[in-house]
Amino acid sequence: MTVITHTQRRSRLAEMVDRPGGVSVGAALAQAKANLDALQDQARAIIADNIAALLARPAPDLIEPLRLDAAYSASSQIIDAASPFSMDDLCTAAKGLCDLLDAAPRQGGFDWRIATVHAQAMKVLLSLPPEEAQARSAILSNLHEVLKRKLPAETQSEG
């Protein structure tokens, strides 16, 4: 007979709120937002670095599977850095590129112009002010068209 033991753990936030004279939920949320906001410049730098990696000329001896893996990693890191800051359009563009790279033939033949277009689009999205919703929407719409044309129908995700 197998016995499963479950130990309930409480977060530090829960302990701080429950402690007599502890932090209010509002104050804790405000502090968390301030902590997150302080990291936004670092996240934007990570995004810019990974876009630059996607746009960089590959090493001439880099085999196709490794090149695909490196591009996938860069695109995935863009998603990781952008998602906490509600940069949904960047996440959508990077996810589309990940889908394309994931579906690419490992033996070669991937049209790398697609990755370049996605990276350039992400560079523009990163530079646009948040209030440029129409421009952001147009960029994502065009990238979606690329996905519809280049991805096999069975691998296209909801979007």
XYZ file of N, CA and C in Angstrom:
477
model
N 0.842 -1.172 0.000
C 0.000 0.000 0.000
C 0.895 1.245 0.000
N 0.629 2.150 -0.903
C 1.399 3.376 -1.010
C 0.706 4.484 -0.233
N 1.492 5.190 0.553
C 0.957 6.308 1.318
C 1.523 7.596 0.731
N 0.640 8.503 0.427
C 1.063 9.799 -0.119
C 0.884 10.836 0.974
N 1.959 11.526 1.249
C 1.915 12.581 2.255
C 1.931 13.919 1.548
N 1.010 14.771 1.898
C 0.933 16.103 1.290
C 1.210 17.134 2.374
N 2.200 17.947 2.135
C 2.530 19.003 3.081
C 2.071 20.327 2.492
N 1.156 20.966 3.161
C 0.655 22.262 2.694
C 1.696 23.329 2.996
N 2.070 24.082 1.966
C 3.038 25.163 2.151
C 2.321 26.477 1.933
N 2.701 27.440 2.708
C 2.104 28.770 2.574
C 3.138 29.701 1.972
N 2.677 30.569 1.140
C 3.580 31.529 0.524
C 3.991 32.579 1.554
N 5.096 33.232 1.249
C 5.543 34.310 2.137
C 4.506 35.420 2.195
N 3.839 35.680 1.066
C 2.816 36.719 1.047
C 1.683 36.363 2.001
N 1.233 35.120 1.970
C 0.159 34.694 2.867
C 0.576 34.852 4.323
N 1.810 34.499 4.625
C 2.298 34.647 5.994
C 2.379 36.116 6.406
N 2.819 36.988 5.501
C 2.921 38.416 5.814
C 1.543 39.031 6.036
N 0.542 38.609 5.259
C -0.804 39.156 5.376
C -1.457 38.668 6.662
N -1.251 37.407 7.009
C -1.908 36.823 8.183
C -1.263 37.208 9.516
N -0.031 37.640 9.483
C 0.681 37.981 10.711
C 0.023 39.220 11.354
N -0.142 39.229 12.687
C -0.706 40.422 13.341
C 0.153 41.653 13.011
N -0.517 42.700 12.558
C 0.195 43.908 12.165
C 0.888 43.747 10.829
N 0.524 42.701 10.088
C 1.172 42.386 8.814
C 0.773 43.333 7.702
N 1.205 43.011 6.548
C 0.987 43.828 5.365
C -0.429 43.630 4.842
N -1.055 44.715 4.403
C -2.377 44.577 3.791
C -2.215 44.020 2.385
N -3.265 43.423 1.876
C -3.223 42.866 0.532
C -2.937 43.968 -0.475
N -3.560 45.107 -0.321
C -3.341 46.233 -1.234
C -1.894 46.676 -1.249
N -1.291 46.777 -0.077
C 0.116 47.191 0.001
C 1.027 46.125 -0.605
N 0.694 44.862 -0.367
C 1.498 43.775 -0.930
C 1.407 43.771 -2.455
N 0.210 43.987 -2.991
C 0.046 44.044 -4.446
C 0.773 45.242 -5.045
N 0.719 46.372 -4.368
C 1.428 47.564 -4.854
C 2.932 47.315 -4.867
N 3.448 46.656 -3.844
C 4.873 46.349 -3.789
C 5.256 45.364 -4.877
N 4.412 44.375 -5.098
C 4.686 43.391 -6.153
C 4.708 44.067 -7.522
N 3.774 44.994 -7.761
C 3.749 45.712 -9.032
C 4.997 46.576 -9.186
N 5.407 47.228 -8.134
C 6.625 48.044 -8.189
C 7.849 47.171 -8.474
N 7.906 46.005 -7.842
C 9.022 45.090 -8.087
C 9.032 44.626 -9.535
N 7.853 44.315 -10.067
C 7.749 43.865 -11.452
C 8.093 44.995 -12.424
N 7.584 46.187 -12.158
C 7.872 47.339 -13.024
C 9.368 47.623 -13.099
N 10.065 47.382 -12.007
C 11.509 47.622 -11.984
C 12.249 46.667 -12.922
N 11.632 45.560 -13.262
C 12.263 44.570 -14.135
C 11.922 44.766 -15.617
N 11.033 45.719 -15.916
C 10.579 45.861 -17.302
C 11.711 46.266 -18.243
N 12.595 47.159 -17.829
C 13.716 47.545 -18.696
C 14.615 46.346 -18.989
N 14.838 45.529 -17.979
C 15.647 44.321 -18.172
C 14.963 43.373 -19.154
N 13.650 43.227 -19.042
C 12.910 42.361 -19.956
C 12.987 42.893 -21.389
N 12.858 44.199 -21.552
C 12.943 44.796 -22.897
C 14.337 44.568 -23.489
N 15.371 44.610 -22.660
C 16.729 44.343 -23.148
C 16.875 42.880 -23.579
N 16.304 41.972 -22.826
C 16.338 40.549 -23.181
C 15.612 40.332 -24.505
N 14.462 40.977 -24.659
C 13.699 40.861 -25.906
C 14.532 41.386 -27.069
N 15.113 42.568 -26.905
C 15.926 43.164 -27.971
C 17.115 42.274 -28.324
N 17.763 41.704 -27.318
C 18.907 40.807 -27.568
C 18.489 39.576 -28.373
N 17.332 39.026 -28.054
C 16.871 37.829 -28.757
C 16.380 38.151 -30.167
N 15.804 39.318 -30.353
C 15.448 39.751 -31.709
C 16.728 39.905 -32.529
N 17.749 40.518 -31.928
C 19.037 40.676 -32.619
C 19.628 39.312 -32.979
N 19.487 38.339 -32.092
C 19.993 36.987 -32.374
C 19.250 36.376 -33.562
N 17.953 36.638 -33.654
C 17.180 36.123 -34.788
C 17.591 36.788 -36.100
N 18.007 38.049 -36.018
C 18.383 38.793 -37.213
C 19.855 38.618 -37.595
N 20.649 38.070 -36.683
C 22.087 37.923 -36.931
C 22.350 36.855 -37.992
N 23.406 37.071 -38.736
C 23.831 36.076 -39.731
C 24.348 34.851 -38.978
N 23.864 33.664 -39.349
C 24.297 32.462 -38.627
C 25.738 32.096 -38.965
N 26.339 31.370 -38.066
C 27.681 30.842 -38.325
C 27.601 29.935 -39.546
N 28.571 30.032 -40.456
C 28.496 29.262 -41.702
C 28.487 27.749 -41.495
N 29.050 27.266 -40.396
C 29.114 25.823 -40.171
C 27.965 25.303 -39.295
N 27.003 26.148 -38.989
C 25.880 25.750 -38.132
C 24.895 24.905 -38.949
N 24.697 23.667 -38.507
C 23.793 22.774 -39.234
C 22.340 23.180 -38.975
N 21.476 22.837 -39.924
C 20.078 23.274 -39.899
C 19.356 22.955 -38.589
N 19.437 21.744 -38.051
C 18.727 21.478 -36.795
C 19.181 22.390 -35.645
N 20.472 22.668 -35.571
C 20.965 23.550 -34.502
C 20.534 24.991 -34.738
N 20.494 25.396 -35.989
C 20.034 26.749 -36.308
C 18.556 26.898 -35.953
N 17.762 25.886 -36.272
C 16.343 25.911 -35.915
C 16.169 25.959 -34.396
N 16.961 25.157 -33.680
C 16.889 25.140 -32.214
C 17.267 26.489 -31.623
N 18.307 27.125 -32.161
C 18.743 28.426 -31.648
C 17.676 29.487 -31.892
N 17.065 29.464 -33.067
C 16.010 30.436 -33.368
C 14.786 30.184 -32.485
N 14.456 28.909 -32.280
C 13.328 28.569 -31.412
C 13.597 29.062 -29.987
N 14.808 28.851 -29.508
C 15.177 29.291 -28.166
C 15.067 30.813 -28.034
N 15.555 31.532 -29.027
C 15.481 32.997 -28.987
C 14.024 33.454 -28.969
N 13.204 32.849 -29.800
C 11.794 33.223 -29.859
C 11.078 32.877 -28.549
N 11.412 31.734 -27.983
C 10.826 31.324 -26.708
C 11.224 32.283 -25.577
N 12.473 32.733 -25.588
C 12.928 33.679 -24.565
C 12.218 35.023 -24.694
N 11.841 35.390 -25.911
C 11.057 36.615 -26.099
C 9.709 36.463 -25.401
N 9.084 35.315 -25.565
C 7.801 35.059 -24.899
C 7.977 35.142 -23.385
N 9.020 34.488 -22.865
C 9.260 34.479 -21.418
C 9.465 35.883 -20.865
N 10.191 36.719 -21.603
C 10.479 38.070 -21.119
C 9.301 39.012 -21.298
N 8.496 38.810 -22.329
C 7.396 39.726 -22.628
C 6.122 39.441 -21.838
N 5.858 38.186 -21.533
C 4.565 37.824 -20.944
C 4.260 38.469 -19.590
N 5.210 38.655 -18.682
C 4.845 39.290 -17.405
C 4.444 40.756 -17.547
N 4.726 41.351 -18.693
C 4.483 42.775 -18.870
C 3.362 43.044 -19.865
N 2.530 42.066 -20.089
C 1.372 42.191 -20.972
C 1.746 42.665 -22.371
N 2.889 42.228 -22.865
C 3.285 42.514 -24.242
C 2.749 41.373 -25.112
N 1.423 41.286 -25.136
C 0.758 40.163 -25.777
C 1.061 40.077 -27.265
N 1.200 41.223 -27.923
C 1.479 41.190 -29.351
C 2.851 40.590 -29.637
N 3.839 40.908 -28.816
C 5.162 40.298 -28.972
C 5.096 38.794 -28.712
N 4.334 38.410 -27.703
C 4.178 36.983 -27.402
C 3.519 36.258 -28.569
N 2.510 36.873 -29.168
C 1.814 36.268 -30.295
C 2.748 36.105 -31.485
N 3.515 37.134 -31.786
C 4.460 37.071 -32.911
C 5.525 36.007 -32.654
N 6.065 35.970 -31.449
C 7.100 34.992 -31.121
C 6.534 33.576 -31.114
N 5.299 33.418 -30.638
C 4.675 32.094 -30.645
C 4.473 31.612 -32.076
N 4.068 32.510 -32.957
C 3.902 32.136 -34.360
C 5.216 31.655 -34.959
N 6.295 32.364 -34.647
C 7.600 31.948 -35.146
C 7.987 30.593 -34.557
N 7.722 30.384 -33.283
C 8.003 29.075 -32.672
C 7.235 27.972 -33.396
N 5.964 28.234 -33.725
C 5.165 27.240 -34.450
C 5.788 26.919 -35.808
N 6.223 27.957 -36.513
C 6.850 27.759 -37.821
C 8.154 26.972 -37.698
N 8.963 27.333 -36.715
C 10.238 26.648 -36.517
C 10.025 25.205 -36.095
N 9.018 24.974 -35.281
C 8.717 23.625 -34.817
C 8.268 22.728 -35.975
N 7.574 23.309 -36.939
C 7.086 22.543 -38.082
C 8.111 22.438 -39.209
N 9.239 23.133 -39.082
C 10.248 23.157 -40.148
C 10.905 21.791 -40.311
N 11.222 21.435 -41.553
C 11.930 20.169 -41.774
C 13.339 20.234 -41.182
N 13.696 19.241 -40.407
C 14.990 19.230 -39.720
C 16.160 18.995 -40.677
N 15.883 18.460 -41.836
C 16.960 18.166 -42.783
C 17.282 19.354 -43.676
N 16.594 20.459 -43.502
C 16.879 21.656 -44.302
C 15.690 22.042 -45.149
N 15.774 23.217 -45.721
C 14.712 23.679 -46.590
C 13.797 24.711 -45.967
N 14.061 25.100 -44.720
C 13.244 26.145 -44.095
C 13.558 27.476 -44.764
N 12.531 28.244 -45.052
C 12.696 29.558 -45.657
C 12.999 30.566 -44.541
N 14.262 30.866 -44.359
C 14.699 31.718 -43.257
C 14.232 33.158 -43.387
N 13.737 33.532 -44.569
C 13.170 34.876 -44.715
C 11.966 35.054 -43.796
N 11.264 33.958 -43.519
C 10.105 34.009 -42.623
C 10.548 34.404 -41.216
N 11.631 33.818 -40.748
C 12.147 34.162 -39.416
C 12.592 35.615 -39.385
N 13.205 36.080 -40.460
C 13.647 37.471 -40.534
C 12.453 38.416 -40.490
N 11.409 38.100 -41.229
C 10.198 38.930 -41.228
C 9.595 38.979 -39.827
N 9.508 37.840 -39.169
C 8.967 37.806 -37.805
C 9.839 38.635 -36.857
N 11.140 38.477 -36.950
C 12.041 39.220 -36.065
C 11.927 40.725 -36.318
N 11.851 41.124 -37.577
C 11.703 42.550 -37.878
C 10.361 43.072 -37.369
N 9.319 42.270 -37.498
C 8.007 42.665 -36.978
C 8.060 42.814 -35.458
N 8.754 41.895 -34.786
C 8.870 41.995 -33.326
C 9.675 43.230 -32.922
N 10.658 43.565 -33.717
C 11.456 44.764 -33.447
C 10.568 46.008 -33.536
N 9.704 46.050 -34.533
C 8.775 47.178 -34.667
C 7.785 47.181 -33.503
N 7.234 46.018 -33.163
C 6.287 45.940 -32.040
C 6.925 46.430 -30.747
N 8.181 46.067 -30.528
C 8.880 46.496 -29.317
C 9.047 48.011 -29.284
N 9.217 48.623 -30.451
C 9.465 50.065 -30.502
C 8.187 50.905 -30.491
N 7.054 50.292 -30.830
C 5.803 51.053 -30.891
C 5.286 51.403 -29.500
N 4.771 52.616 -29.337
C 4.130 52.939 -28.056
C 2.843 52.123 -27.882
N 2.450 51.855 -26.659
C 1.269 51.017 -26.403
C -0.011 51.533 -27.068
N -0.130 52.829 -27.243
C -1.367 53.382 -27.809
C -1.501 53.173 -29.314
N -0.498 52.607 -29.959
C -0.543 52.348 -31.407
C -1.219 51.009 -31.696
N -2.431 50.862 -31.198
C -3.152 49.592 -31.310
C -3.420 49.210 -32.760
N -3.745 50.159 -33.599
C -4.058 49.849 -34.990
C -2.826 49.301 -35.722
N -1.670 49.916 -35.506
C -0.437 49.449 -36.142
C -0.071 48.063 -35.627
N -0.215 47.849 -34.330
C 0.086 46.548 -33.741
C -0.818 45.467 -34.338
N -2.095 45.793 -34.456
C -3.060 44.850 -35.006
C -2.732 44.516 -36.462
N -2.333 45.510 -37.232
C -1.984 45.275 -38.641
C -0.776 44.355 -38.760
N 0.224 44.561 -37.914
C 1.419 43.716 -37.933
C 1.053 42.269 -37.608
N 0.258 42.091 -36.554
C -0.131 40.731 -36.165
C -0.999 40.070 -37.228
N -1.856 40.850 -37.871
C -2.696 40.316 -38.933
C -1.837 39.808 -40.090
N -0.821 40.576 -40.457
C 0.076 40.151 -41.538
C 0.869 38.901 -41.155
N 1.332 38.840 -39.913
C 2.054 37.649 -39.468
C 1.133 36.425 -39.459
N -0.125 36.645 -39.110
C -1.086 35.549 -39.113
C -1.280 35.010 -40.538
N -1.267 35.896 -41.503
C -1.376 35.464 -42.905
C -0.171 34.602 -43.297
N 1.002 34.975 -42.826
C 2.193 34.167 -43.092
C 2.002 32.765 -42.502
N 1.507 32.717 -41.278
C 1.277 31.420 -40.632
C 0.286 30.578 -41.434
N -0.792 31.185 -41.885
C -1.803 30.452 -42.652
C -1.215 29.882 -43.935
N -0.301 30.604 -44.551
C 0.273 30.144 -45.824
C 1.405 29.135 -45.626
N 2.146 29.244 -44.539
C 3.363 28.450 -44.384
C 3.227 27.245 -43.464
N 2.251 27.250 -42.588
C 2.095 26.114 -41.678
C 1.139 25.091 -42.264
N 1.466 23.823 -42.137
C 0.481 22.811 -42.510
C -0.777 22.995 -41.657
N -1.937 22.809 -42.240
C -3.200 23.075 -41.567
C -3.325 22.359 -40.225
N -2.829 21.119 -40.139
C -2.992 20.357 -38.894
C -2.111 20.869 -37.757
N -1.086 21.692 -38.060
C -0.218 22.195 -36.984
C -0.566 23.612 -36.573
N -1.512 24.243 -37.253
C -1.862 25.614 -36.891
C -2.623 25.615 -35.585
N -2.215 26.494 -34.681
C -2.876 26.599 -33.388
C -3.927 27.693 -33.463
N -4.798 27.669 -32.505
C -5.842 28.708 -32.425
C -5.164 30.044 -32.213
N -5.632 31.074 -32.828
C -4.965 32.323 -32.610
C -5.726 33.486 -32.900
